[in-house]
Amino acid sequence: MQLPPALCARLAAGPGAAEPLPVERDPAAGAAPFHFVARPVRFPREHQFFEDGDVQRHLYLQDVIMQVADVPEKPRVPAFACQVAGCCQVFDALDDYEHHYHTLHGNVCSFCKRAFPSGHLLDAHILEWHDSLFQILSERQDMYQCLVEGCTEKFKTSRDRKDHMVRMHLYPADFRFDKPKKSRSPASAEAPGDSGERSEGEAMEICSEPVAASPAPAGERRICRHRIPSTICFGQGAARGFKSNKKKTKQC
Amino acid sequence: MWSRRQGRLRPTVCGVEELRRRRREREAALRKARREQQLVSKRLLRDDAPEEAGEGCVAAILGETEVQQFLRQAQQGTEEKEREGALVSLRRGLQHPETQQTFIRLEGSMRTLVGLLTSNQALLQLEAARCLHELSHSEQSTVAEACLPATSYLLTYLSGHSSDFIELCLYTLGNLIVESEAVRRQLLPQGIVPALAACIQSPHVAVLEALGYALSQLLQAEEAPEKIIPSILASTLPQHMLQMLQPGPKLNPGVAVEFAWCLHYIICSQVSNPLLIGHGALSTLGLLLLDLAGAVQKTEDAGLELLACPVLRCLSNLLTEAAVETVGGQMQLRDERVVAALFILLQFFFQKQPSLLPEGLWLLNNLTANSPSFCTSLLSLDLIEPLLQLLPVSNVVSVMVLTVLCNIAEKGPAYCQRLWPGPLLPALLHTLAFSDTEVVGQSLELLHLLFLYQPEAVQVFLQQSGLQALERHQEEAQLQDRVYALQQTALQG
């Protein structure tokens, strides 16, 4: 297919168009038996016209999906430690460190050191757990905001909010980032039957002994083998960090 | 984007012929699936290639005890490396459908996996996410549905900061979306649209590409026009999508491909196209078309047609909207560079991907049908002859070429004067020799217009054995009336 040589130059030049030629239709043009009418055509989603292009698209997607499933080889670097105070996790790949940092040190509550997956959840936590004005206001008006992005509903209690999230947003009833703030009485411990849960929150709640007795001392294993700072948890259970300050001396 | 993908390609052991054969098979399977309206199925996305041993050895199928053991080790192991290793072994096993079934049938397995996914151990979290991703590849909707407890967390993590992790969550979501309506029914109330609208502001190209993929799968769902597209249109997603399609130094081809397809699924569902026109879709897509034509001239890059195809479709469908006239959209597109760009793309398709010629000609039809301006551009830029060169490609292409020529000819004598003398009449005499009724029918329509507005053409037609060419079709039911009418015109003229 040969294009006129001036065409590429035309594309590179500025916008514009020649003056359109005058239109002058004769009624005999559309007279029977002829029936041509100039009209733009529209094709809906499933039309067969799209078959070839769709097939090309899916061939491309197949390649992409295959490659996404591949776990890329991580470039290794000499081992280095996380520089955040109180954390001595060691890494030999930058991607691992980036992920660790964002997970554990990214959105951290400065009051209780809990880490959250997003700024949005951190903000909600600080408001509901550490803001005394919030407590006062919540006695008089609905202050507990729905945690789902884009939902503006507010509720009187965190319980009501949870019900809303379960009913309207189909969230799990045990959504890990919406634990109600516990009172300090041992009686208010969470159901111990959650097999997926780490038990450290509850264990600390009921007996203020260190976690050594627990079968699954959660949190990170350090190569340097110091005990995990008890303030590192993931928004679960009680405010361990406030319980016994003397534990803090054992942190690294 | 292209170089990144190629960098992650597994080295394959099979040769070029084998690859070609496999590709033909895949293409045939896809074609069949599309005709059965099953193109959105997962089994077609994940091409089974067990011979490609990327990670050393082919993973073994895991039995129930082994799955339990790995899960326990991951959850309760003492050494971090041990726990991570257990999950890696689980992930490898989950490449097999049998292991996937074993996993979902095991009580508490998903609960444990979700627990690891939401743990504060970053590397465990990542490996758990990879296990989930592996499960999301399953061809069985039961496996996808078993992943339902994880979706609220996948969505939560989209507003995090670790781009690799977000990318993985997005691809996992995209896969789950494809496989199961139950998953989609849950994701919408869980807020997937606002989550995506927030995530699309990420600066990371890989995240955006993954988001585009997930969104395109959501938009292809059967129930999308009623249940999904309205909320997408009501969000800020359309503006962001159009931003990703603006030509310039920030345009990333891989990202643009995904969002162009998203836009196509929205537009061809015809839910609320005037809204998109109001957001400047015509202008953005028109400029992108010009950019593509420029790129096509500069680079041998195979792959631009992946972007060109949805852009052509979006433009073509949008041009049928009445809103085009009122918003002044046509005015933006009156620029004759659009026609120049389209022909450059047509030439590119002709050489590299002839199956896309109809789509390009579709746009040409929609541009010229009601536009004296574009018809004039075709004439003034000398594009009639190149257009005629496409006639031999196929019957479908012939009909479309002839339709575009009719679009020009029907505008009256000023236009037909520029169509004749020239290569048009000989080309018409040639198409009259075709056996395809539609091709011949369209040729007759064009002849009629030509004779009406340019009577001098009749004589030449007669001299070049036109009547004999017509006679061939006078018995054909769909053609005979028009053949007869033309014969009369010719004999009287």
PDB file of C-alpha atoms in Angstrom, chain B residues 92 170 180:
ATOM      1  CA  ARG B  92       4.969 -24.431  44.059  1.00  0.00           C
ATOM      2  CA  LEU B 170      -4.082  -6.344  41.715  1.00  0.00           C
ATOM      3  CA  SER B 180     -16.369 -15.952  39.449  1.00  0.00           C
TER       4      SER B 180
END
